[in-house]
Short mmCIF file of N, CA, C and O in Angstrom, two decimals:
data_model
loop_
_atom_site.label_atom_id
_atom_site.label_comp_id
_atom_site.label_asym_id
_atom_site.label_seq_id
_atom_site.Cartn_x
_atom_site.Cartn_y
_atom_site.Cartn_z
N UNK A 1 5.52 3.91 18.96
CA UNK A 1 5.85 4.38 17.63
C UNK A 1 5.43 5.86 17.56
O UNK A 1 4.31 6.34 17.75
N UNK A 2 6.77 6.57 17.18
CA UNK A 2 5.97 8.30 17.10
C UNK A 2 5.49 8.44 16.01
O UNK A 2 5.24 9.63 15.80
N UNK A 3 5.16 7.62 14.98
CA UNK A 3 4.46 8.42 13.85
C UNK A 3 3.12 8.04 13.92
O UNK A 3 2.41 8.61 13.10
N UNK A 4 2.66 7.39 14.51
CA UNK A 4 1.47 6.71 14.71
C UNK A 4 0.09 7.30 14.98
O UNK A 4 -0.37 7.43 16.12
N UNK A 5 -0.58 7.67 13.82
CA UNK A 5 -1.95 8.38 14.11
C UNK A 5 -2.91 7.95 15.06
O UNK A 5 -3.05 8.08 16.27
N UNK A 6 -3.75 7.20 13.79
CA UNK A 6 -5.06 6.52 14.12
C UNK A 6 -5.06 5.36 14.10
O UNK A 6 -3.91 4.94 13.99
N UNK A 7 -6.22 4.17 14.19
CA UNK A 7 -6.47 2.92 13.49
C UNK A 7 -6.80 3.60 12.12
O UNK A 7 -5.83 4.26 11.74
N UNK A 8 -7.56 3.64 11.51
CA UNK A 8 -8.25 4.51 10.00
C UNK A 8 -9.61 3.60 10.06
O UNK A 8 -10.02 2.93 9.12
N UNK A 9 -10.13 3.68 11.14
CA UNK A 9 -11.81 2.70 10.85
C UNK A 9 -12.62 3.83 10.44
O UNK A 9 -13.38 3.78 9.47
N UNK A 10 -12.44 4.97 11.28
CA UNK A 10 -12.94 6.08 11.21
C UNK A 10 -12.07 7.50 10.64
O UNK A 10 -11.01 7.96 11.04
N UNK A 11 -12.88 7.91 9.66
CA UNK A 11 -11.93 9.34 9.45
C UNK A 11 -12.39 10.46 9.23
O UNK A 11 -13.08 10.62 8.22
N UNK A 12 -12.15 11.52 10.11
CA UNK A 12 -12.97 13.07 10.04
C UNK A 12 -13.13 13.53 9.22
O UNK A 12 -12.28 12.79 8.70
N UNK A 13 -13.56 14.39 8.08
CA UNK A 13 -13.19 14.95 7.00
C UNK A 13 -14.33 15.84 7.14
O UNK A 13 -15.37 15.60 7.74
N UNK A 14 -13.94 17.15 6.37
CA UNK A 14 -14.50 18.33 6.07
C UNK A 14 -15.29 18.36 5.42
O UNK A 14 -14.86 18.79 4.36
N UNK A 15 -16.94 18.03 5.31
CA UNK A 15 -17.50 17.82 4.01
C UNK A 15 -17.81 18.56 2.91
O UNK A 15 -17.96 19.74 3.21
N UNK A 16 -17.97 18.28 1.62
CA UNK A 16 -17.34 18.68 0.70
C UNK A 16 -19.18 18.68 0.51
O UNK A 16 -19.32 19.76 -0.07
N UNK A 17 -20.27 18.23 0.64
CA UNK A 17 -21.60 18.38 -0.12
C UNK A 17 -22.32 17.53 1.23
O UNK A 17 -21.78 16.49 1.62
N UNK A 18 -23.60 18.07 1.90
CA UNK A 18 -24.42 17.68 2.92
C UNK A 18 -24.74 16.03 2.45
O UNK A 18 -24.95 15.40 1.41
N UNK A 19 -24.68 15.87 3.37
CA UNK A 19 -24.75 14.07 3.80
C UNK A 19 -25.57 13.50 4.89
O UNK A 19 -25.47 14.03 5.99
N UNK A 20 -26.36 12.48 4.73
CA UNK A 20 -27.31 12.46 6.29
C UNK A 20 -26.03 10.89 6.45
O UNK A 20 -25.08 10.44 5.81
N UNK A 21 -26.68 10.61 7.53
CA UNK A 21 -26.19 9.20 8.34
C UNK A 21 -26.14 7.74 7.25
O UNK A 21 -27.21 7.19 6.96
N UNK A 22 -25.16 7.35 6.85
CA UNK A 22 -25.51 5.85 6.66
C UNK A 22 -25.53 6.05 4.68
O UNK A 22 -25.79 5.21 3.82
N UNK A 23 -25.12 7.51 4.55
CA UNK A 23 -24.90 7.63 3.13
C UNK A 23 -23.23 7.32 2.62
O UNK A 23 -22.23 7.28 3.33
N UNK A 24 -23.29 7.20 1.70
CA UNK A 24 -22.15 6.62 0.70
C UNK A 24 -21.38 7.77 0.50
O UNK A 24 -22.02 8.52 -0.23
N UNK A 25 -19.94 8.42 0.93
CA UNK A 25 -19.77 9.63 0.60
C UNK A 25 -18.31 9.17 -0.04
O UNK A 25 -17.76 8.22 0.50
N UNK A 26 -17.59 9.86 -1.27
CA UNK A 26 -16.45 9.95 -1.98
C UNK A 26 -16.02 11.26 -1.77
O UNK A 26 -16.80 12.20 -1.86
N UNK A 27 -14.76 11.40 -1.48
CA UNK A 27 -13.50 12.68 -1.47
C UNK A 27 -12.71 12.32 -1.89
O UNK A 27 -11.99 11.63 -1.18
N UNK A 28 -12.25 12.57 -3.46
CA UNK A 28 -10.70 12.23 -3.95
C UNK A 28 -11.04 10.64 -4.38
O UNK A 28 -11.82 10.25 -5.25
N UNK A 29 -10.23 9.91 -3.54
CA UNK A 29 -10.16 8.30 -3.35
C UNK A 29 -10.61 8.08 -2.23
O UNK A 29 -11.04 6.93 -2.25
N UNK A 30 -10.82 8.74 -0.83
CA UNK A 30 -11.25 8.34 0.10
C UNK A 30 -12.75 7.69 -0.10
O UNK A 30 -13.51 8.34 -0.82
N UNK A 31 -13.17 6.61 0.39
CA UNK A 31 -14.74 6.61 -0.07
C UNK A 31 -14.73 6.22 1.82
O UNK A 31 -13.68 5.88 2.37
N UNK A 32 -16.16 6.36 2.66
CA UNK A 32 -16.61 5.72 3.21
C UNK A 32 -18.30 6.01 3.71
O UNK A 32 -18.93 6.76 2.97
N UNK A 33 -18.87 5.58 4.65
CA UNK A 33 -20.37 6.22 5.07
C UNK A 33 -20.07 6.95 5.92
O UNK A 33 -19.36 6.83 6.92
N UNK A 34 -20.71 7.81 5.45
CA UNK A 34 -21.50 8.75 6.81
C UNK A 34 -21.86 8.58 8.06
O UNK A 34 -23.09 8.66 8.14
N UNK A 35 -21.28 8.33 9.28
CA UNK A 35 -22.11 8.37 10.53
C UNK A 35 -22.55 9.19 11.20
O UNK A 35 -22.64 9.02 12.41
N UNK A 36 -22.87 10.16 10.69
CA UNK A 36 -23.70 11.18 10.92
C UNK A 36 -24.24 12.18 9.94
O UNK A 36 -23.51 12.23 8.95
N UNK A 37 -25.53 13.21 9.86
CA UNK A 37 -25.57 14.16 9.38
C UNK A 37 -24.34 15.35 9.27
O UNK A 37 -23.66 15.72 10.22
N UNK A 38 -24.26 15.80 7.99
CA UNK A 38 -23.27 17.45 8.14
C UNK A 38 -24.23 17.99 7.01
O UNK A 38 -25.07 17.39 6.34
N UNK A 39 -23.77 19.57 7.03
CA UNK A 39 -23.54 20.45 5.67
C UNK A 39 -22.45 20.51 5.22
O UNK A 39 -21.54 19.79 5.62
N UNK A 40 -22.31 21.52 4.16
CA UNK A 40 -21.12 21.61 3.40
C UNK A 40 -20.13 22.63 4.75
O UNK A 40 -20.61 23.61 5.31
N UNK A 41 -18.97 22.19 4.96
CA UNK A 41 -18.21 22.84 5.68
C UNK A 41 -17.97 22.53 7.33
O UNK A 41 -17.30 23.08 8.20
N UNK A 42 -19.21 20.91 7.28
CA UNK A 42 -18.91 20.89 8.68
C UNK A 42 -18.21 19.77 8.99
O UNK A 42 -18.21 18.96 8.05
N UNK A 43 -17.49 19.34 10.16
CA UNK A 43 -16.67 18.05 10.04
C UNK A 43 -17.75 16.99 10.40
O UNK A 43 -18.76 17.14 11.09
N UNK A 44 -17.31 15.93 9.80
CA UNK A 44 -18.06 14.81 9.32
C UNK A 44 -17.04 13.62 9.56
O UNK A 44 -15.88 13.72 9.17
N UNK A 45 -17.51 12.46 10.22
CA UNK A 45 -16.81 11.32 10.25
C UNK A 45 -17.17 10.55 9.36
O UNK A 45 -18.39 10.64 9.24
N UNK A 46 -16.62 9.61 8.45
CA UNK A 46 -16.46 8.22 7.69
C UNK A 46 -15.94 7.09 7.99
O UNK A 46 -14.72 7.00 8.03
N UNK A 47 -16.93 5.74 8.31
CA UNK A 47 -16.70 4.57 8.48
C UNK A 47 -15.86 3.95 7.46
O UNK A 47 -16.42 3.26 6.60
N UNK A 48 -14.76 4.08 7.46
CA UNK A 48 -13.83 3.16 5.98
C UNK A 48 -13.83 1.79 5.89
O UNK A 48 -13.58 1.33 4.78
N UNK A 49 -14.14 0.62 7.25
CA UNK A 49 -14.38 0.03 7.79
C UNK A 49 -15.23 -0.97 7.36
O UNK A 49 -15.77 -0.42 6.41
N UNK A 50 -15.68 -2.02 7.42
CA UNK A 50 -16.71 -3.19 7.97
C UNK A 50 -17.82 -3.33 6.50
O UNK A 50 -17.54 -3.23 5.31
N UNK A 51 -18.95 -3.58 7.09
CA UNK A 51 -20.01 -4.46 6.07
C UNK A 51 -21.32 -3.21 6.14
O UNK A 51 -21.79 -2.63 7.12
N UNK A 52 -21.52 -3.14 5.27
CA UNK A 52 -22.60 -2.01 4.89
C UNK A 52 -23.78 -2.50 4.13
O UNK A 52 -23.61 -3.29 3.20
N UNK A 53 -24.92 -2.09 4.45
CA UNK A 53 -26.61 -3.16 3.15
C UNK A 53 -26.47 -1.65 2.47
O UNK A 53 -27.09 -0.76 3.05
N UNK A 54 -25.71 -1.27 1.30
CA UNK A 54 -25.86 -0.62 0.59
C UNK A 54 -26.80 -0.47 -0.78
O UNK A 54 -27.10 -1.45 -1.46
N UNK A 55 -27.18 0.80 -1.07
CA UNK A 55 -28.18 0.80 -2.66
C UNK A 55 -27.17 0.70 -3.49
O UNK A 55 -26.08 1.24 -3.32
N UNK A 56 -27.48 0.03 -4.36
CA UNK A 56 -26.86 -0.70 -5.45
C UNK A 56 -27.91 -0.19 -6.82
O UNK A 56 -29.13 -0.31 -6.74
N UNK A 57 -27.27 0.33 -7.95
CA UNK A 57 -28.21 -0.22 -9.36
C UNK A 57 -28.75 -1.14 -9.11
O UNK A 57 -28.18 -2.00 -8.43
N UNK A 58 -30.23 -1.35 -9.61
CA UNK A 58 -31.16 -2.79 -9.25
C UNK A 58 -30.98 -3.55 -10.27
O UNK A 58 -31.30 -4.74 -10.28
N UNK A 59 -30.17 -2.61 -11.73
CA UNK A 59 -30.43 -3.81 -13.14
C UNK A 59 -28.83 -4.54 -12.57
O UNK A 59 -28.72 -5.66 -13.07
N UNK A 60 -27.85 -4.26 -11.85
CA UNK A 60 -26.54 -5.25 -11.74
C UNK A 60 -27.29 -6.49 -11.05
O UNK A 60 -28.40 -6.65 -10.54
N UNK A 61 -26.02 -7.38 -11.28
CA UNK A 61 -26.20 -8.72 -10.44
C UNK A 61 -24.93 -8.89 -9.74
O UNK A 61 -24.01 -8.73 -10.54
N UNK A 62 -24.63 -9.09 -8.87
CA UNK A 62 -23.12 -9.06 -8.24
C UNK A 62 -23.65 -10.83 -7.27
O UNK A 62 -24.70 -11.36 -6.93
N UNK A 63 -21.90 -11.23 -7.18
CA UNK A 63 -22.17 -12.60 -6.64
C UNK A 63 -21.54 -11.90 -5.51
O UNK A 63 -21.39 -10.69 -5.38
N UNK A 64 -21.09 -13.19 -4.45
CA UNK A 64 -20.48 -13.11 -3.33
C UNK A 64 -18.72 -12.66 -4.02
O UNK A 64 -18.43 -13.13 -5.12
N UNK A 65 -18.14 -12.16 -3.60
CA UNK A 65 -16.92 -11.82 -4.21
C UNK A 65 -16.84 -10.92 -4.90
O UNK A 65 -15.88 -10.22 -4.57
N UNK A 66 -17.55 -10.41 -6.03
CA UNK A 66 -17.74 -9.35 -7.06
C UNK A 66 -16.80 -8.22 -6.16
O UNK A 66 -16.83 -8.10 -4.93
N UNK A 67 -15.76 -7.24 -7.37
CA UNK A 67 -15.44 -5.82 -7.05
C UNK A 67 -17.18 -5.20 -6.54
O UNK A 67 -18.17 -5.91 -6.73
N UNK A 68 -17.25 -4.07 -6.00
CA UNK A 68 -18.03 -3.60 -6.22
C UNK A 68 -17.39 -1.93 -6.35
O UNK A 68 -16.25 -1.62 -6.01
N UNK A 69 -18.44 -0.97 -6.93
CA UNK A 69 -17.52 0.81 -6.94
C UNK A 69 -18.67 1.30 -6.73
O UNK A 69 -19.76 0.78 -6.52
N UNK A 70 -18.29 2.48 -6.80
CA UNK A 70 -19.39 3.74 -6.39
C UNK A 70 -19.44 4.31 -7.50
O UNK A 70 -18.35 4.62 -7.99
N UNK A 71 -20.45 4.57 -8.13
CA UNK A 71 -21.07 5.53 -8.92
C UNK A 71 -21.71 6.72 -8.21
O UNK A 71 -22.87 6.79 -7.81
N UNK A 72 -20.58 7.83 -8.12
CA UNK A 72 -20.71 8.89 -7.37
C UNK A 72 -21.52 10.00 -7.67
O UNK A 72 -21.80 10.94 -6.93
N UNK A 73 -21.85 9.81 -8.77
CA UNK A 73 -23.02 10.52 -9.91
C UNK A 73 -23.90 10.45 -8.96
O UNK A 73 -24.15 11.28 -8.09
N UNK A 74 -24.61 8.91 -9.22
CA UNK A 74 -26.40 8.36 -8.78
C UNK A 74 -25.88 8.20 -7.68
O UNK A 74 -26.98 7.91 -7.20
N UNK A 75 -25.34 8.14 -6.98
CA UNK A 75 -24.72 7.92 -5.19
C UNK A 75 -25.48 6.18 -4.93
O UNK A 75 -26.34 5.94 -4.08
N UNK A 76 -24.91 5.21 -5.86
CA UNK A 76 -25.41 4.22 -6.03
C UNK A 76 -23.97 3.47 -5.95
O UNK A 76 -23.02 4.12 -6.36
N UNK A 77 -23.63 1.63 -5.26
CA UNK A 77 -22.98 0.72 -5.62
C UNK A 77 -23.67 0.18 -7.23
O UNK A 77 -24.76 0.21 -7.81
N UNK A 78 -22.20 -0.32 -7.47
CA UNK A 78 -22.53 -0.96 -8.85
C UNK A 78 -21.30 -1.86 -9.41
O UNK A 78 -20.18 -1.39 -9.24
N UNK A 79 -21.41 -3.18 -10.08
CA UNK A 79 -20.74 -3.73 -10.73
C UNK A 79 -19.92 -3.00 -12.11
O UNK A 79 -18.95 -3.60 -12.58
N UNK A 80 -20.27 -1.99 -12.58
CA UNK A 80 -19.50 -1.47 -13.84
C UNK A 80 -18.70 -0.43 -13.16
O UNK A 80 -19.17 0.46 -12.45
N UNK A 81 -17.54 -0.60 -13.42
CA UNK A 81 -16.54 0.40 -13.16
C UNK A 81 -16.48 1.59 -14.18
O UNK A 81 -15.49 2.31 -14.09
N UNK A 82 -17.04 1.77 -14.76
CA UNK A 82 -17.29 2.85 -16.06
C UNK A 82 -16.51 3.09 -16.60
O UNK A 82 -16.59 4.25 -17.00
N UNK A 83 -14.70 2.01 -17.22
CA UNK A 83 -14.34 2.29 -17.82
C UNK A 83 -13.20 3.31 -16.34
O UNK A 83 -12.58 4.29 -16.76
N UNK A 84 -13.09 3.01 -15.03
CA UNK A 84 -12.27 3.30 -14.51
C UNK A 84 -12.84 4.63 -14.29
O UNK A 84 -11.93 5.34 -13.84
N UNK A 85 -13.97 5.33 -14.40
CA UNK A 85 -14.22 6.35 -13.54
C UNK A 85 -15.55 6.12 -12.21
O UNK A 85 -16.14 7.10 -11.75
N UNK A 86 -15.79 5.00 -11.84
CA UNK A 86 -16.37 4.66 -10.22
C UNK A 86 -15.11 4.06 -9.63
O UNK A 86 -14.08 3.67 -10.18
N UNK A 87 -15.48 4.09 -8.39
CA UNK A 87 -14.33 4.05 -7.42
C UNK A 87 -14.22 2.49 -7.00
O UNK A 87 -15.36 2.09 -6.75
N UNK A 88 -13.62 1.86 -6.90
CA UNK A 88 -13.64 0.76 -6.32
C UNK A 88 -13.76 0.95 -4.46
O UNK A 88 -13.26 1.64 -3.57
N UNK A 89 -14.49 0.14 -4.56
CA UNK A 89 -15.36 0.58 -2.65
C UNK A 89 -15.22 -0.53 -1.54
O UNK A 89 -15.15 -0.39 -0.32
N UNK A 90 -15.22 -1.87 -2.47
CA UNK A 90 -15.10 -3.13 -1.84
C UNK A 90 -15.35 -4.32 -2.40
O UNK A 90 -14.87 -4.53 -3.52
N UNK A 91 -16.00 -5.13 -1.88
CA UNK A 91 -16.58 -6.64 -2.49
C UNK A 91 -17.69 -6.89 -1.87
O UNK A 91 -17.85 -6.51 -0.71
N UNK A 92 -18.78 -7.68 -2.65
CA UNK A 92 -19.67 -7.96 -2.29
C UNK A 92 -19.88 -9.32 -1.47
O UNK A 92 -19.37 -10.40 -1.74
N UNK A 93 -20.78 -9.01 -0.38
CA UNK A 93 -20.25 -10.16 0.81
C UNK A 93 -22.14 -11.09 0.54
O UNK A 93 -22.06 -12.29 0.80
N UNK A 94 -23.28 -10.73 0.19
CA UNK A 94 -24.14 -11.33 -0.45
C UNK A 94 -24.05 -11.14 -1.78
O UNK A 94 -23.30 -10.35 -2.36
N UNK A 95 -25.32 -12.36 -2.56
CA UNK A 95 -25.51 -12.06 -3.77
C UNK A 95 -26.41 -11.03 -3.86
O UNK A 95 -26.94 -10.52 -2.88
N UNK A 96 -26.66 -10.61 -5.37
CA UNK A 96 -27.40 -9.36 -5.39
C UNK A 96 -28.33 -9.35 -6.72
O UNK A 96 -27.82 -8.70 -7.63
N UNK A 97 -29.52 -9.91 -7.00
CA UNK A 97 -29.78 -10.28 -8.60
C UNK A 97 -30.28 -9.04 -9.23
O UNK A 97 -29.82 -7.98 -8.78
N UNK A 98 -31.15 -8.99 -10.22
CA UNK A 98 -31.67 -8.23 -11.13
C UNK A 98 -33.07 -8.86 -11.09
O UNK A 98 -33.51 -9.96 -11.41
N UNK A 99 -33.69 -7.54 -10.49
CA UNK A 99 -33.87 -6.26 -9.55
C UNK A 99 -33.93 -6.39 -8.17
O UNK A 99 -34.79 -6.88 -7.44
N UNK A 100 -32.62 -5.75 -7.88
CA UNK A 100 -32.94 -5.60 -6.49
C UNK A 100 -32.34 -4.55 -6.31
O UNK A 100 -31.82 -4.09 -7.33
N UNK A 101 -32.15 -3.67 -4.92
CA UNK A 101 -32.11 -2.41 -4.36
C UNK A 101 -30.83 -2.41 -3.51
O UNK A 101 -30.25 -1.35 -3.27
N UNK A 102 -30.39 -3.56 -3.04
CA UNK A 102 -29.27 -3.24 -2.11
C UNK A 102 -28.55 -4.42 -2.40
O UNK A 102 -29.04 -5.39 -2.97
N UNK A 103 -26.92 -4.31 -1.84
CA UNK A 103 -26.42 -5.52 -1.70
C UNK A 103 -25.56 -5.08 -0.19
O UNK A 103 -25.72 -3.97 0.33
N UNK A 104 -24.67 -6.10 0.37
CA UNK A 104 -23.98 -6.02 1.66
C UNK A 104 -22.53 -5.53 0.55
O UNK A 104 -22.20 -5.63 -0.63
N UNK A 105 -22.07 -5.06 1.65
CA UNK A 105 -20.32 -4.73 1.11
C UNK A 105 -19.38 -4.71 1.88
O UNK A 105 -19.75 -3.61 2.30
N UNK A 106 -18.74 -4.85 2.30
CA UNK A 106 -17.43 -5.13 2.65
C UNK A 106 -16.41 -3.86 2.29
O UNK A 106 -15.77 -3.98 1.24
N UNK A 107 -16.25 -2.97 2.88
CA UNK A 107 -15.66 -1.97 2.45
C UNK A 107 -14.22 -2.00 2.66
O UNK A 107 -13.77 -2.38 3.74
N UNK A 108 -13.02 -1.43 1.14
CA UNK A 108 -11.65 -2.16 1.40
C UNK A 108 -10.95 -1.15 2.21
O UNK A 108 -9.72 -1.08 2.16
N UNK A 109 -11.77 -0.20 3.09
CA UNK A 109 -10.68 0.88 3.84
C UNK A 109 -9.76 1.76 3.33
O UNK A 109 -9.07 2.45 4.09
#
């Protein structure tokens, strides 16, 4: 097939604000983690991919299934979509009660 890029597990992007490894990063609609450190201006890969133990708001409770989005503000997962301005990121693949610090995610690529 000649039009055929990539798989999209992984995607380079130019970063837009310094990021270490294993952080939550949003461009546009693109969301994925960080696998590596950058600064602003250097290329940077994103896992769009697989299951992540992400920080989450500790007051949400998310079940197995729950949407989950990014609150790109607090660079936090979270159950409230704010009214359609957090991103939808994935679903939650554990439960997650009130208080806790992380949940797993499932990221929708």
């Amino acid at each position: 097939m000649k039009n055929y890029v990539q798989p999209g597990e992984n995607i380079t992007i130019t970063a837009t604000a310094a990021a270490t490894s294993g952080q939550g990063v949003l461009v546009g609609n693109l969301f994925g983690i960080a696998a590596g450190n950058a600064e602003i201006g250097d290329s940077l890969d994103l896992v769009t991919v697989g299951v992540f133990d992400m920080p989450k708001v500790s007051t949400d409770v998310l079940a197995v299934g729950d949407f989950v989005y990014w609150d790109d503000t607090a660079k936090l997962a979270t159950a409230d979509d704010d009214t359609g301005n957090n991103e939808l990121i994935g679903l939650a693949v554990t439960a997650a009660g009130n208080p806790s610090g992380t949940v797993n995610v499932r990221l929708n690529g």
